XYZ file of C-alpha atoms in Angstrom:
215
model
C -27.159 197.084 138.043
C -27.273 197.339 142.226
C -28.065 193.959 142.823
C -24.496 193.147 142.439
C -21.633 193.273 144.311
C -18.018 195.499 143.314
C -16.363 190.909 142.420
C -19.522 190.545 140.387
C -19.887 194.265 138.454
C -15.328 193.914 137.796
C -15.948 190.266 136.993
C -19.132 191.506 134.447
C -16.724 194.271 132.762
C -13.300 191.770 132.757
C -16.068 189.385 130.413
C -17.616 191.804 128.672
C -13.875 193.479 127.847
C -13.359 189.038 126.645
C -16.049 189.442 124.017
C -15.114 192.794 122.597
C -11.385 190.855 121.834
C -12.645 187.547 119.763
C -15.681 189.584 118.756
C -12.561 191.715 116.666
C -10.741 188.811 116.470
C -13.852 187.525 114.485
C -15.029 190.214 112.445
C -11.038 190.466 110.738
C -11.080 187.214 110.236
C -14.605 186.623 108.221
C -14.800 189.566 107.006
C -16.836 191.710 108.458
C -19.310 189.133 109.742
C -19.434 189.133 113.977
C -19.422 186.783 116.479
C -20.627 188.065 119.520
C -22.859 190.695 118.126
C -25.753 188.863 116.812
C -27.302 192.652 116.097
C -24.956 193.441 113.452
C -25.661 190.054 112.003
C -28.723 190.659 111.535
C -28.757 193.344 110.124
C -26.193 192.281 106.788
C -28.555 189.065 107.182
C -31.356 191.401 105.869
C -28.928 193.634 103.862
C -28.124 189.855 102.118
C -32.133 188.800 101.615
C -32.659 192.019 100.328
C -29.922 192.842 97.794
C -29.392 189.426 96.994
C -26.611 188.247 98.532
C -27.163 184.543 99.095
C -23.901 184.070 100.424
C -24.046 186.869 103.076
C -27.513 185.587 104.212
C -26.153 182.427 105.047
C -23.348 183.156 106.867
C -25.875 185.747 108.871
C -27.867 183.328 109.792
C -25.964 180.553 110.302
C -23.985 182.585 112.746
C -26.875 183.720 115.091
C -28.289 180.187 114.947
C -24.991 178.467 115.953
C -25.037 181.648 119.175
C -28.418 180.704 120.068
C -27.656 177.438 119.970
C -24.185 178.472 122.487
C -26.856 180.625 124.746
C -28.653 177.864 125.457
C -26.018 175.133 126.297
C -24.884 178.006 128.721
C -28.177 177.880 130.126
C -28.554 174.949 130.582
C -25.180 174.681 132.499
C -26.377 177.127 134.218
C -29.337 175.733 136.018
C -28.199 172.300 136.142
C -25.074 173.496 138.589
C -26.611 176.583 139.558
C -27.435 179.565 138.568
C -25.095 180.501 141.410
C -22.107 178.300 140.716
C -20.238 180.669 137.343
C -17.244 178.695 137.177
C -19.216 176.140 135.226
C -20.482 177.983 132.385
C -16.939 179.838 132.170
C -15.521 176.553 132.289
C -17.891 175.680 129.387
C -17.028 179.220 127.446
C -13.342 177.954 128.035
C -13.845 174.239 127.084
C -15.400 175.992 123.429
C -12.875 178.885 122.648
C -10.072 176.736 123.147
C -11.308 174.194 120.904
C -12.145 176.837 118.786
C -8.715 177.921 118.763
C -7.652 174.678 117.966
C -9.574 173.787 115.597
C -8.704 177.217 113.374
C -5.597 176.344 114.215
C -5.465 172.904 112.446
C -7.003 174.370 109.699
C -10.988 174.192 109.783
C -11.203 177.626 110.308
C -14.920 177.532 109.446
C -15.355 175.138 112.060
C -13.959 176.876 114.681
C -15.173 179.754 114.364
C -19.013 178.163 114.554
C -17.296 176.820 117.659
C -15.642 180.067 119.492
C -19.885 182.265 118.705
C -21.626 178.801 120.608
C -18.378 180.276 123.613
C -19.803 184.193 123.202
C -23.435 182.666 123.230
C -22.752 180.345 126.433
C -20.655 183.331 128.039
C -23.515 185.420 128.564
C -25.810 182.915 131.242
C -22.702 182.827 133.095
C -24.719 185.949 135.595
C -28.222 183.625 134.200
C -30.860 184.410 137.096
C -34.488 182.350 137.285
C -33.503 181.483 134.174
C -32.816 185.259 132.177
C -30.541 186.751 131.547
C -28.973 189.141 134.442
C -26.658 190.782 132.431
C -25.622 191.314 129.565
C -22.000 190.492 128.546
C -22.356 190.465 124.307
C -23.914 193.237 123.408
C -24.030 196.900 124.506
C -27.155 198.560 122.638
C -29.227 198.095 125.952
C -26.920 199.006 128.320
C -26.047 202.660 126.807
C -29.574 203.278 126.768
C -29.858 201.782 130.368
C -26.537 204.231 130.518
C -28.880 206.976 129.327
C -31.691 206.239 131.341
C -29.219 206.750 135.042
C -27.745 210.336 133.622
C -31.810 210.817 133.080
C -32.089 209.602 136.989
C -28.676 212.072 138.387
C -29.746 215.035 136.395
C -33.215 214.716 138.684
C -32.033 214.158 141.543
C -31.534 209.936 141.759
C -28.922 208.605 141.941
C -25.543 210.396 140.757
C -23.069 207.141 140.161
C -25.913 204.502 138.386
C -24.729 205.073 135.237
C -21.002 204.113 136.505
C -21.678 200.406 136.081
C -23.102 199.871 132.863
C -19.767 202.331 131.608
C -17.877 200.174 132.847
C -19.574 197.345 130.675
C -19.390 199.019 127.510
C -15.917 200.623 127.918
C -14.765 196.709 128.411
C -16.359 195.625 125.315
C -14.635 198.306 123.294
C -10.786 197.917 125.105
C -11.074 194.870 124.788
C -11.798 194.993 120.853
C -9.242 197.494 120.097
C -7.035 194.186 121.883
C -8.631 192.487 120.185
C -8.103 193.864 116.829
C -4.010 194.393 117.376
C -3.436 190.671 118.917
C -5.057 189.822 115.362
C -2.941 191.436 113.330
C 0.023 191.128 115.027
C -0.578 186.895 115.740
C -3.170 186.136 113.990
C -6.031 183.766 115.780
C -3.411 182.325 117.719
C -4.308 185.849 119.938
C -7.934 183.368 120.507
C -5.509 181.445 122.877
C -5.603 184.394 125.517
C -8.995 184.802 125.760
C -9.591 180.551 126.350
C -6.312 181.009 127.816
C -8.110 183.846 130.421
C -11.518 182.672 131.122
C -10.038 179.310 132.094
C -8.606 181.093 134.957
C -11.460 183.067 135.727
C -13.700 179.581 135.665
C -10.337 177.723 138.076
C -10.990 181.392 141.080
C -14.551 181.194 140.375
C -14.625 177.712 141.450
C -12.280 178.096 144.641
C -14.263 181.687 145.303
C -17.328 179.192 145.483
C -15.763 176.436 147.820
C -14.249 178.692 150.037
C -18.562 180.027 150.678
C -19.566 176.802 151.403
C -19.638 176.199 154.965
């Protein structure tokens, strides 16, 4: 995290908030399944297998598979565009979110939810470095571990504030989740359009900044 500038950390926290927002909508729409938190779906897969609830297991496995496909698409776009040109991955995510929202609005709920999962998988390629995830944006278990490790380092003479950027990522996801639940309860799946619009704006702003930085 220390290799990232403040502007990049702010972008990462914002994208984590979008992930939390979308995940809360997906959780409420899908009745307890997640569109970005695959650890939860993996647990539901295991429980479904153990209890013989094959519908649960099948749904969880399908969501996990789609997330992996989305992560693959995001990684391929990042490689093709150049990993420093994040606007391309953001544009992919915005297009997928808008497509998913549109399909759900037209009555194709399962297909739309699947496309939203693809978008969440793709988001993790925004900070891809050398083909690997630089910052995880849609899952926070590892981030919470890093917060604890940085606090331990601070208590033993290390950097006192190294834990703060990781805390910002977690806080973004948590606040985004609260906002997404509120939006879903008020507007239903139409709330997904706000996430698609925000990512589209971020994609355009990032593309403009990339062009401005070119010699």
